[in-house]
């Protein structure tokens, strides 16, 4: 019988937080939890109460600001060997967390029982059965995570099944099969899920996969095809070691390709925004090449691809980007053709102009420029009018630095319309001084420049073997509170490359963000 829907279970806040480099605060976790609930994920695992003060604080905050339309889940383990559930500290902390749903894990691999826990196989079955039953008596919905199920099943299937039966006998509402080491192949996972389903008729099965073999998503999809109805995973695939199965790939694959509903109607278009929100709160750079939701997931660079794309996007896109809230991007580079420019600037360029301009791009990229990440500099190349300002001279002086901090001062002389503006400014470094002097000069004629700010500054040495004579590429990202844009400069002189990118950034803001074509128009405005 074909599944119509699966139940999503997010563990970004618990398993995902075990990724190296992630350190959520309790407030971070609260923000993410509410965002996931807004996406429509029904189960959100928040952490392990009692294991650290931060998770305890999170569950306290959650009682003050409960989730809307989602169930918070507290996570822990079965009782310890030799302990009664009623006196076990871990189970007590789960109950005190106050969530309607709890998840506990137990051992399914006999080697882990005897070697890891140091107890008997029979005692492990008791721990599972009695822990689940105790939590059910407390009125909780219980999700049982069968840790190392697939490894254990391959080595001792009879005992692995016995652990699952113990959870079922205790009254577990869900039995989740965990590929904890992330080493199972999809076809093996599907076979084991089918065998478990046959041995436990009526049990609601779930899948929890890790990505150590790069197969977390594939294992999850195979398990669903074999009968698993709960899918556990994390946003962006965050997790221990190589990460967990990535919900940002699982959800659209199930909805768009398998026809299995995961989210409420209309919520799939929010997936890209949620992915980027979580990476921002986690203080991790977004994974640009991430399937479906990455910045480059629908970015097209090769000229042949773009030419076909203009005829019909289906030729080079497996799904429409807007279905997951993403957007198509056509990149301009030395690998592109005139189609790349026409796709973005077709209303401003003729085919002949585009052909001429792409050759200019290729020539400049051979000298160190790179335009695929500098869309604002590309836009300026297409501009045919008068520039909003002309640089007449720049002076830069750096003093000190031997026995104290260096001081930088820049002087800038510009022609803006029929005016000549000459200003100077100090900065914490040469580029900062140049930015402040240019901003100061332009603000006299273009007051809106005050809204613009430099967001990021990147330098790359293109050929290290050339030493101090190497070409340096500078990428600058700027913003005005509503949009961001990037510009590029390249030179053997890092300050010259920086100045190129800086002046491009201010020119783009004035011409394309503000629409100011002349200084007179700015003054009238």
Short mmCIF file of C-alpha atoms in Angstrom, two decimals:
data_model
loop_
_atom_site.label_atom_id
_atom_site.label_comp_id
_atom_site.label_asym_id
_atom_site.label_seq_id
_atom_site.Cartn_x
_atom_site.Cartn_y
_atom_site.Cartn_z
CA UNK A 1 0.00 0.00 0.00
CA UNK A 2 1.45 3.36 -1.02
CA UNK A 3 2.15 5.82 1.78
CA UNK A 4 0.30 9.12 1.63
CA UNK A 5 2.36 10.87 4.29
CA UNK A 6 5.26 10.46 6.68
CA UNK A 7 5.79 12.03 10.08
CA UNK A 8 8.80 14.30 10.40
CA UNK A 9 10.91 14.35 13.53
CA UNK A 10 13.58 17.04 13.74
CA UNK A 11 16.65 16.61 15.92
CA UNK A 12 18.61 19.71 14.84
CA UNK A 13 18.65 20.98 18.42
CA UNK A 14 19.92 17.73 19.93
CA UNK A 15 21.77 15.50 17.45
CA UNK A 16 22.50 18.48 15.20
CA UNK A 17 24.13 20.37 18.07
CA UNK A 18 26.74 17.61 18.31
CA UNK A 19 28.37 18.84 15.11
CA UNK A 20 31.83 20.29 15.65
CA UNK A 21 31.62 24.08 15.73
CA UNK A 22 28.01 24.40 16.92
CA UNK A 23 27.30 25.82 20.36
CA UNK A 24 23.65 26.90 20.62
CA UNK A 25 22.50 29.02 23.52
CA UNK A 26 19.15 28.20 25.08
CA UNK A 27 17.70 31.26 23.33
CA UNK A 28 19.15 30.06 20.00
CA UNK A 29 17.41 26.74 20.49
CA UNK A 30 14.14 28.44 21.34
CA UNK A 31 14.27 30.55 18.15
CA UNK A 32 15.03 27.54 15.97
CA UNK A 33 12.34 25.42 17.62
CA UNK A 34 9.65 28.01 16.91
CA UNK A 35 10.86 28.43 13.32
CA UNK A 36 10.68 24.65 12.77
CA UNK A 37 7.18 24.58 14.24
CA UNK A 38 6.22 27.33 11.80
CA UNK A 39 7.54 25.21 8.95
CA UNK A 40 5.15 22.48 9.99
CA UNK A 41 7.45 19.85 11.53
CA UNK A 42 5.33 17.98 14.10
CA UNK A 43 8.06 16.57 16.41
CA UNK A 44 10.97 18.77 17.53
CA UNK A 45 13.58 17.19 19.77
CA UNK A 46 15.01 19.83 22.05
CA UNK A 47 17.84 18.19 23.94
CA UNK A 48 18.77 15.98 26.87
CA UNK A 49 17.43 17.45 30.14
CA UNK A 50 19.68 16.76 33.07
CA UNK A 51 22.80 16.36 30.92
CA UNK A 52 23.68 20.07 30.98
CA UNK A 53 22.22 23.33 32.37
CA UNK A 54 21.58 24.78 28.90
CA UNK A 55 19.12 22.05 27.91
CA UNK A 56 17.35 22.35 31.24
CA UNK A 57 16.98 26.09 30.66
CA UNK A 58 15.66 25.46 27.15
CA UNK A 59 12.83 23.27 28.39
CA UNK A 60 11.99 25.85 31.05
CA UNK A 61 11.79 28.56 28.36
CA UNK A 62 9.66 26.26 26.26
CA UNK A 63 7.08 26.04 29.03
CA UNK A 64 6.85 29.84 28.98
CA UNK A 65 6.67 29.97 25.18
CA UNK A 66 5.15 26.66 24.04
CA UNK A 67 5.35 25.58 20.43
CA UNK A 68 2.32 26.09 18.22
CA UNK A 69 1.28 23.08 16.15
CA UNK A 70 4.30 20.96 17.14
CA UNK A 71 5.29 18.63 19.96
CA UNK A 72 8.51 19.27 21.86
CA UNK A 73 10.49 16.13 22.67
CA UNK A 74 12.87 15.55 25.58
CA UNK A 75 15.60 13.01 24.86
CA UNK A 76 17.46 10.58 27.08
CA UNK A 77 18.44 6.96 27.57
CA UNK A 78 16.95 3.92 29.19
CA UNK A 79 17.58 3.40 32.89
CA UNK A 80 21.05 2.23 33.89
CA UNK A 81 21.87 -1.42 34.43
CA UNK A 82 20.69 -2.52 37.86
CA UNK A 83 18.47 0.58 38.30
CA UNK A 84 14.72 0.61 38.64
CA UNK A 85 13.13 3.20 36.31
CA UNK A 86 11.42 4.91 39.23
CA UNK A 87 14.76 5.78 40.82
CA UNK A 88 16.75 6.47 37.66
CA UNK A 89 18.00 10.07 37.38
CA UNK A 90 17.88 10.19 33.57
CA UNK A 91 14.26 9.08 33.38
CA UNK A 92 13.38 11.41 36.23
CA UNK A 93 14.81 14.37 34.33
CA UNK A 94 12.79 13.40 31.25
CA UNK A 95 9.58 13.45 33.26
CA UNK A 96 10.49 16.75 34.91
CA UNK A 97 11.10 18.38 31.51
CA UNK A 98 7.33 18.43 31.15
CA UNK A 99 7.09 17.52 27.45
CA UNK A 100 4.21 15.41 26.19
CA UNK A 101 6.66 13.32 24.16
CA UNK A 102 9.91 11.72 25.28
CA UNK A 103 12.51 9.80 23.28
CA UNK A 104 14.84 7.26 24.80
CA UNK A 105 17.52 5.18 23.17
CA UNK A 106 18.66 1.68 24.02
CA UNK A 107 21.22 -0.77 22.71
CA UNK A 108 20.33 -3.10 19.83
CA UNK A 109 23.79 -4.48 19.13
CA UNK A 110 24.79 -7.28 21.47
CA UNK A 111 28.45 -6.23 21.36
CA UNK A 112 27.51 -2.78 22.66
CA UNK A 113 25.57 -4.37 25.50
CA UNK A 114 28.37 -6.62 26.71
CA UNK A 115 31.34 -4.43 25.79
CA UNK A 116 29.91 -0.90 26.04
CA UNK A 117 27.40 -1.20 28.88
CA UNK A 118 29.16 -4.11 30.55
CA UNK A 119 25.93 -5.89 31.36
CA UNK A 120 24.03 -8.98 30.24
CA UNK A 121 21.83 -9.28 27.20
CA UNK A 122 18.84 -10.12 29.37
CA UNK A 123 19.39 -7.10 31.63
CA UNK A 124 19.47 -4.84 28.57
CA UNK A 125 16.06 -6.17 27.50
CA UNK A 126 14.70 -5.41 30.98
CA UNK A 127 16.11 -1.89 30.89
CA UNK A 128 14.37 -1.22 27.56
CA UNK A 129 11.03 -2.79 28.48
CA UNK A 130 10.72 -1.26 31.95
CA UNK A 131 11.97 2.21 30.92
CA UNK A 132 9.39 2.49 28.16
CA UNK A 133 6.63 1.15 30.42
CA UNK A 134 7.54 3.62 33.20
CA UNK A 135 7.36 6.60 30.85
CA UNK A 136 4.03 5.37 29.48
CA UNK A 137 2.69 5.24 33.05
CA UNK A 138 3.67 8.89 33.37
CA UNK A 139 1.33 9.66 30.47
CA UNK A 140 4.04 10.29 27.89
CA UNK A 141 4.12 9.47 24.21
CA UNK A 142 7.30 7.42 23.85
CA UNK A 143 9.64 7.33 20.86
CA UNK A 144 12.12 4.49 21.22
CA UNK A 145 15.40 4.92 19.30
CA UNK A 146 17.01 1.55 18.62
CA UNK A 147 20.65 2.60 18.60
CA UNK A 148 22.98 0.71 16.22
CA UNK A 149 20.02 -1.35 15.00
CA UNK A 150 21.43 -2.00 11.53
CA UNK A 151 24.91 -2.97 12.78
CA UNK A 152 23.37 -5.17 15.44
CA UNK A 153 20.92 -6.78 13.03
CA UNK A 154 23.65 -7.77 10.60
CA UNK A 155 25.62 -9.48 13.38
CA UNK A 156 22.86 -10.94 15.58
CA UNK A 157 19.41 -10.42 14.07
CA UNK A 158 17.63 -12.48 16.72
CA UNK A 159 18.88 -10.30 19.56
CA UNK A 160 18.33 -7.06 17.66
CA UNK A 161 14.71 -8.09 17.11
CA UNK A 162 14.41 -9.03 20.78
CA UNK A 163 15.33 -5.47 21.79
CA UNK A 164 12.62 -4.09 19.50
CA UNK A 165 10.06 -6.51 20.94
CA UNK A 166 11.02 -5.36 24.45
CA UNK A 167 10.28 -1.76 23.45
CA UNK A 168 6.97 -2.81 21.89
CA UNK A 169 6.03 -4.81 25.01
CA UNK A 170 6.73 -1.72 27.10
CA UNK A 171 4.24 0.22 25.00
CA UNK A 172 6.48 2.35 22.74
CA UNK A 173 4.43 4.51 20.38
CA UNK A 174 7.24 4.64 17.79
CA UNK A 175 10.19 2.30 17.23
CA UNK A 176 12.93 4.08 15.31
CA UNK A 177 15.67 2.08 13.60
CA UNK A 178 18.98 3.92 13.88
CA UNK A 179 21.95 3.67 11.54
CA UNK A 180 24.11 5.23 14.23
CA UNK A 181 27.47 4.67 12.53
CA UNK A 182 26.16 5.75 9.12
CA UNK A 183 27.65 2.74 7.35
CA UNK A 184 24.58 0.97 5.98
CA UNK A 185 23.83 0.79 2.25
CA UNK A 186 20.31 1.78 1.13
CA UNK A 187 19.35 -1.67 -0.14
CA UNK A 188 20.50 -3.28 3.12
CA UNK A 189 18.53 -0.76 5.15
CA UNK A 190 15.39 -1.39 3.09
CA UNK A 191 15.71 -5.16 3.54
CA UNK A 192 16.11 -4.86 7.32
CA UNK A 193 13.16 -2.45 7.62
CA UNK A 194 10.96 -4.93 5.72
CA UNK A 195 12.08 -7.81 7.96
CA UNK A 196 11.43 -5.79 11.12
CA UNK A 197 7.99 -4.78 9.85
CA UNK A 198 7.14 -8.43 9.22
CA UNK A 199 8.30 -9.42 12.72
CA UNK A 200 6.47 -6.55 14.45
CA UNK A 201 3.15 -6.22 12.64
CA UNK A 202 1.30 -3.06 13.61
CA UNK A 203 4.38 -1.30 15.02
CA UNK A 204 4.98 2.24 13.80
CA UNK A 205 8.55 2.29 12.54
CA UNK A 206 10.89 5.20 12.00
CA UNK A 207 14.32 5.74 10.46
CA UNK A 208 17.26 7.69 11.90
CA UNK A 209 20.28 7.74 9.56
CA UNK A 210 23.71 9.30 9.73
CA UNK A 211 25.77 10.45 6.76
CA UNK A 212 29.19 8.86 7.36
CA UNK A 213 29.00 7.11 3.98
CA UNK A 214 27.33 10.03 2.24
CA UNK A 215 24.12 7.97 2.11
CA UNK A 216 22.01 9.37 4.93
CA UNK A 217 19.31 10.72 2.60
CA UNK A 218 19.38 7.60 0.39
CA UNK A 219 19.07 5.28 3.40
CA UNK A 220 16.14 7.33 4.68
CA UNK A 221 14.30 7.24 1.35
CA UNK A 222 14.92 3.50 1.05
CA UNK A 223 13.58 2.93 4.57
CA UNK A 224 10.43 4.91 3.79
CA UNK A 225 9.89 2.85 0.65
CA UNK A 226 10.21 -0.27 2.83
CA UNK A 227 7.61 0.88 5.35
CA UNK A 228 9.10 3.41 7.80
CA UNK A 229 6.56 6.14 8.55
CA UNK A 230 8.61 8.42 10.81
CA UNK A 231 11.64 10.23 9.38
CA UNK A 232 14.23 11.67 11.74
CA UNK A 233 16.84 14.14 10.53
CA UNK A 234 18.27 17.62 10.90
CA UNK A 235 18.13 20.89 8.99
CA UNK A 236 21.21 21.21 6.73
CA UNK A 237 22.31 17.73 7.80
CA UNK A 238 24.00 19.01 10.96
CA UNK A 239 25.14 16.31 13.35
CA UNK A 240 27.89 14.19 14.86
CA UNK A 241 30.93 13.43 12.66
CA UNK A 242 29.68 13.73 9.05
CA UNK A 243 26.19 14.72 10.10
CA UNK A 244 22.65 13.36 10.11
CA UNK A 245 20.29 12.69 7.25
CA UNK A 246 19.49 16.09 5.79
CA UNK A 247 15.82 17.08 6.05
CA UNK A 248 16.39 19.83 3.47
CA UNK A 249 16.94 17.09 0.88
CA UNK A 250 14.63 14.42 2.31
CA UNK A 251 11.53 16.60 2.45
CA UNK A 252 11.54 17.85 -1.19
CA UNK A 253 12.54 14.43 -2.51
CA UNK A 254 9.58 12.82 -0.74
CA UNK A 255 7.10 15.55 -1.65
CA UNK A 256 8.16 16.39 -5.21
CA UNK A 257 9.46 13.05 -6.47
CA UNK A 258 7.83 10.29 -4.44
CA UNK A 259 4.51 12.02 -3.88
CA UNK A 260 4.54 11.55 -0.10
CA UNK A 261 3.36 14.51 1.93
CA UNK A 262 5.66 15.76 4.70
CA UNK A 263 4.69 19.37 5.39
CA UNK A 264 1.36 21.20 5.49
CA UNK A 265 0.15 22.50 2.15
CA UNK A 266 2.19 25.46 0.91
CA UNK A 267 5.01 25.19 3.48
CA UNK A 268 7.60 23.60 1.18
CA UNK A 269 8.32 27.03 -0.31
CA UNK A 270 9.66 28.10 3.12
CA UNK A 271 12.38 25.43 3.19
CA UNK A 272 15.23 27.54 1.78
CA UNK A 273 14.53 30.38 4.21
CA UNK A 274 14.48 27.96 7.16
CA UNK A 275 17.75 26.38 6.04
CA UNK A 276 19.48 29.75 5.95
CA UNK A 277 17.90 30.85 9.23
CA UNK A 278 19.28 27.80 11.03
CA UNK A 279 22.77 28.27 9.56
CA UNK A 280 22.70 31.91 10.64
CA UNK A 281 21.68 31.07 14.23
CA UNK A 282 24.25 28.25 14.31
CA UNK A 283 26.86 30.79 13.18
CA UNK A 284 27.94 28.55 10.32
CA UNK A 285 28.38 29.63 6.69
CA UNK A 286 25.59 28.32 4.48
CA UNK A 287 26.51 25.31 2.34
CA UNK A 288 26.23 26.91 -1.10
CA UNK A 289 26.23 23.57 -2.96
CA UNK A 290 23.54 22.04 -0.75
CA UNK A 291 20.87 20.29 -2.87
CA UNK A 292 17.55 22.12 -3.24
CA UNK A 293 18.23 25.00 -0.82
CA UNK A 294 21.87 25.98 -1.45
CA UNK A 295 22.75 29.34 -3.01
CA UNK A 296 24.22 27.46 -5.98
CA UNK A 297 21.58 24.74 -6.23
CA UNK A 298 20.07 26.47 -9.27
CA UNK A 299 23.09 28.52 -10.37
CA UNK A 300 24.02 28.14 -14.03
CA UNK A 301 27.45 29.02 -15.35
CA UNK A 302 28.20 27.16 -18.59
CA UNK A 303 27.06 29.01 -21.70
CA UNK A 304 25.57 25.87 -23.28
CA UNK A 305 23.48 25.27 -20.16
CA UNK A 306 22.19 28.82 -20.04
CA UNK A 307 21.31 28.82 -23.72
CA UNK A 308 19.14 25.74 -23.18
CA UNK A 309 17.76 27.15 -19.93
CA UNK A 310 16.38 30.17 -21.75
CA UNK A 311 14.38 27.83 -23.98
CA UNK A 312 13.07 25.63 -21.17
CA UNK A 313 14.45 25.42 -17.58
CA UNK A 314 13.55 21.73 -17.38
CA UNK A 315 16.56 20.99 -19.58
CA UNK A 316 18.97 21.74 -16.70
CA UNK A 317 16.83 21.84 -13.53
CA UNK A 318 15.40 18.74 -11.88
CA UNK A 319 12.70 20.77 -10.07
CA UNK A 320 11.62 24.41 -10.33
CA UNK A 321 13.62 26.38 -7.73
CA UNK A 322 10.58 28.27 -6.49
CA UNK A 323 8.99 25.03 -5.24
CA UNK A 324 11.47 25.04 -2.34
CA UNK A 325 11.69 28.81 -2.01
CA UNK A 326 14.98 29.08 -3.88
CA UNK A 327 15.81 31.10 -6.98
CA UNK A 328 17.56 30.59 -10.30
CA UNK A 329 20.91 32.34 -10.78
CA UNK A 330 22.77 32.81 -14.04
CA UNK A 331 26.46 33.44 -13.49
CA UNK A 332 28.71 35.51 -15.68
CA UNK A 333 32.24 34.17 -16.13
CA UNK A 334 34.83 33.18 -18.69
CA UNK A 335 33.00 29.85 -19.10
CA UNK A 336 29.80 31.56 -20.18
CA UNK A 337 28.52 32.95 -23.43
CA UNK A 338 26.31 35.84 -24.39
CA UNK A 339 23.29 33.83 -23.21
CA UNK A 340 24.51 34.29 -19.64
CA UNK A 341 24.33 38.07 -19.99
CA UNK A 342 21.08 38.08 -21.93
CA UNK A 343 19.42 35.90 -19.28
CA UNK A 344 19.93 38.64 -16.69
CA UNK A 345 20.36 41.84 -18.70
CA UNK A 346 18.36 41.06 -21.83
CA UNK A 347 16.34 44.26 -21.49
CA UNK A 348 19.53 46.37 -21.45
CA UNK A 349 21.75 44.64 -24.03
CA UNK A 350 21.40 43.65 -27.64
CA UNK A 351 22.78 40.23 -28.64
CA UNK A 352 25.75 41.96 -30.32
CA UNK A 353 26.46 44.01 -27.18
CA UNK A 354 26.23 40.90 -25.02
CA UNK A 355 28.68 39.06 -27.27
CA UNK A 356 31.14 41.96 -27.07
CA UNK A 357 30.75 42.29 -23.30
CA UNK A 358 31.27 38.58 -22.60
CA UNK A 359 34.59 38.79 -24.40
CA UNK A 360 35.51 41.69 -22.14
CA UNK A 361 34.57 39.62 -19.12
CA UNK A 362 36.73 36.73 -20.30
CA UNK A 363 39.68 39.03 -20.87
CA UNK A 364 39.34 40.58 -17.40
CA UNK A 365 38.96 37.18 -15.75
CA UNK A 366 42.24 36.14 -17.36
CA UNK A 367 43.78 39.03 -15.40
CA UNK A 368 42.40 37.89 -12.05
CA UNK A 369 38.85 39.27 -11.86
CA UNK A 370 36.05 36.84 -11.05
CA UNK A 371 32.52 37.92 -11.82
CA UNK A 372 30.39 34.96 -10.82
CA UNK A 373 30.49 36.15 -7.21
CA UNK A 374 30.36 39.85 -8.03
CA UNK A 375 27.00 40.52 -9.60
CA UNK A 376 27.20 44.26 -8.91
CA UNK A 377 30.41 44.61 -10.90
CA UNK A 378 28.75 42.77 -13.80
CA UNK A 379 25.80 45.16 -13.68
CA UNK A 380 28.19 48.12 -13.89
CA UNK A 381 29.81 46.62 -17.00
CA UNK A 382 26.41 46.76 -18.71
CA UNK A 383 25.77 50.39 -17.74
CA UNK A 384 26.03 52.79 -20.71
CA UNK A 385 25.48 56.17 -19.06
CA UNK A 386 27.73 58.60 -17.24
CA UNK A 387 29.23 57.36 -13.96
CA UNK A 388 27.83 59.00 -10.79
CA UNK A 389 31.33 60.22 -9.87
CA UNK A 390 34.86 60.41 -11.28
CA UNK A 391 37.97 59.79 -9.21
CA UNK A 392 40.53 62.55 -9.72
CA UNK A 393 43.04 61.43 -7.13
CA UNK A 394 43.67 59.27 -4.10
CA UNK A 395 46.38 59.54 -1.46
CA UNK A 396 46.99 57.10 1.35
CA UNK A 397 49.36 57.54 4.28
CA UNK A 398 50.15 54.90 6.89
CA UNK A 399 52.28 55.93 9.88
CA UNK A 400 53.53 54.19 12.99
CA UNK A 401 53.44 50.47 13.47
CA UNK A 402 57.01 49.92 14.72
CA UNK A 403 56.45 50.66 18.40
CA UNK A 404 52.71 51.23 18.39
CA UNK A 405 49.54 50.78 16.34
CA UNK A 406 49.67 51.92 12.74
CA UNK A 407 47.49 54.87 11.74
CA UNK A 408 45.95 55.19 8.28
CA UNK A 409 44.69 58.33 6.57
CA UNK A 410 43.19 58.56 3.09
CA UNK A 411 42.52 61.66 0.99
CA UNK A 412 40.09 61.45 -1.93
CA UNK A 413 39.43 63.96 -4.70
CA UNK A 414 36.29 63.39 -6.80
CA UNK A 415 34.41 65.14 -9.56
CA UNK A 416 30.69 64.79 -8.98
CA UNK A 417 28.84 66.53 -11.80
CA UNK A 418 30.35 70.00 -12.02
CA UNK A 419 31.59 69.91 -8.42
CA UNK A 420 35.02 68.88 -7.19
CA UNK A 421 34.94 67.33 -3.72
CA UNK A 422 38.13 66.86 -1.73
CA UNK A 423 37.99 65.08 1.64
CA UNK A 424 40.18 63.09 4.01
CA UNK A 425 39.45 60.53 6.71
CA UNK A 426 41.28 58.28 9.13
CA UNK A 427 40.61 54.60 9.60
CA UNK A 428 41.72 51.57 11.57
CA UNK A 429 43.49 50.31 8.46
CA UNK A 430 44.16 51.40 4.88
CA UNK A 431 40.96 49.95 3.42
CA UNK A 432 38.88 51.34 6.27
CA UNK A 433 40.40 54.79 5.69
CA UNK A 434 39.68 54.59 1.93
CA UNK A 435 36.10 53.53 2.61
CA UNK A 436 35.52 56.39 5.07
CA UNK A 437 37.10 59.03 2.82
CA UNK A 438 35.09 57.92 -0.23
CA UNK A 439 31.89 57.76 1.79
CA UNK A 440 32.53 61.22 3.26
CA UNK A 441 33.11 62.75 -0.17
CA UNK A 442 30.05 61.18 -1.79
CA UNK A 443 27.69 61.94 1.10
CA UNK A 444 28.05 65.67 0.43
CA UNK A 445 26.19 65.20 -2.86
CA UNK A 446 24.45 61.86 -2.31
CA UNK A 447 23.15 61.84 1.30
CA UNK A 448 21.63 58.37 0.90
CA UNK A 449 25.16 56.91 0.84
CA UNK A 450 24.95 57.07 4.64
CA UNK A 451 22.62 54.02 4.51
CA UNK A 452 25.21 51.88 2.81
CA UNK A 453 27.71 49.80 4.76
CA UNK A 454 30.54 47.38 4.01
CA UNK A 455 29.56 43.90 5.20
CA UNK A 456 32.46 41.67 4.20
CA UNK A 457 35.96 41.95 2.77
CA UNK A 458 37.83 38.99 1.28
CA UNK A 459 41.31 38.82 -0.21
CA UNK A 460 42.72 35.97 -2.24
CA UNK A 461 46.27 35.64 -3.56
CA UNK A 462 45.88 33.99 -6.95
CA UNK A 463 49.41 32.67 -7.43
CA UNK A 464 51.40 32.21 -4.26
CA UNK A 465 54.61 31.37 -6.12
CA UNK A 466 54.82 34.97 -7.35
CA UNK A 467 55.40 36.26 -3.82
CA UNK A 468 54.62 39.93 -3.28
CA UNK A 469 54.20 40.39 -7.05
CA UNK A 470 51.22 38.03 -7.19
CA UNK A 471 47.85 39.16 -8.47
CA UNK A 472 45.43 39.71 -5.60
CA UNK A 473 41.65 39.47 -5.93
CA UNK A 474 39.45 41.45 -3.55
CA UNK A 475 35.74 40.75 -3.08
CA UNK A 476 33.67 43.26 -1.14
CA UNK A 477 30.11 42.67 0.02
CA UNK A 478 28.01 45.73 0.86
CA UNK A 479 24.43 46.29 1.94
CA UNK A 480 21.82 48.95 2.59
CA UNK A 481 19.58 47.18 5.08
CA UNK A 482 17.38 45.70 2.37
CA UNK A 483 19.75 44.06 -0.11
CA UNK A 484 23.35 42.91 -0.39
CA UNK A 485 25.65 43.02 -3.39
CA UNK A 486 29.25 42.09 -4.19
CA UNK A 487 31.97 43.74 -6.24
CA UNK A 488 35.43 42.62 -7.34
CA UNK A 489 38.86 44.15 -7.92
CA UNK A 490 42.13 42.56 -9.06
CA UNK A 491 45.69 43.87 -9.17
CA UNK A 492 49.23 43.11 -8.07
CA UNK A 493 48.60 45.93 -5.56
CA UNK A 494 46.13 44.94 -2.84
CA UNK A 495 45.13 48.56 -2.20
CA UNK A 496 44.43 49.16 -5.88
CA UNK A 497 42.29 46.01 -6.02
CA UNK A 498 40.46 47.14 -2.88
CA UNK A 499 39.86 50.60 -4.35
CA UNK A 500 38.41 49.08 -7.53
CA UNK A 501 35.95 46.98 -5.53
CA UNK A 502 35.08 49.89 -3.23
CA UNK A 503 34.33 52.38 -6.00
CA UNK A 504 32.28 49.75 -7.84
CA UNK A 505 30.24 49.13 -4.70
CA UNK A 506 29.34 52.81 -4.23
CA UNK A 507 28.61 53.26 -7.94
CA UNK A 508 26.31 50.24 -7.94
CA UNK A 509 24.42 51.55 -4.92
CA UNK A 510 23.83 54.93 -6.53
CA UNK A 511 22.93 53.65 -10.00
CA UNK A 512 21.04 50.43 -9.33
CA UNK A 513 19.77 50.66 -5.76
CA UNK A 514 18.96 54.38 -5.67
CA UNK A 515 18.42 54.88 -9.39
CA UNK A 516 20.40 58.14 -9.33
CA UNK A 517 21.72 58.91 -12.79
CA UNK A 518 23.01 62.47 -12.24
CA UNK A 519 24.23 64.53 -9.28
CA UNK A 520 21.58 67.14 -10.12
CA UNK A 521 18.86 64.54 -9.63
CA UNK A 522 20.30 63.66 -6.23
CA UNK A 523 20.33 67.30 -5.16
CA UNK A 524 16.76 67.80 -6.36
CA UNK A 525 15.70 64.65 -4.48
#
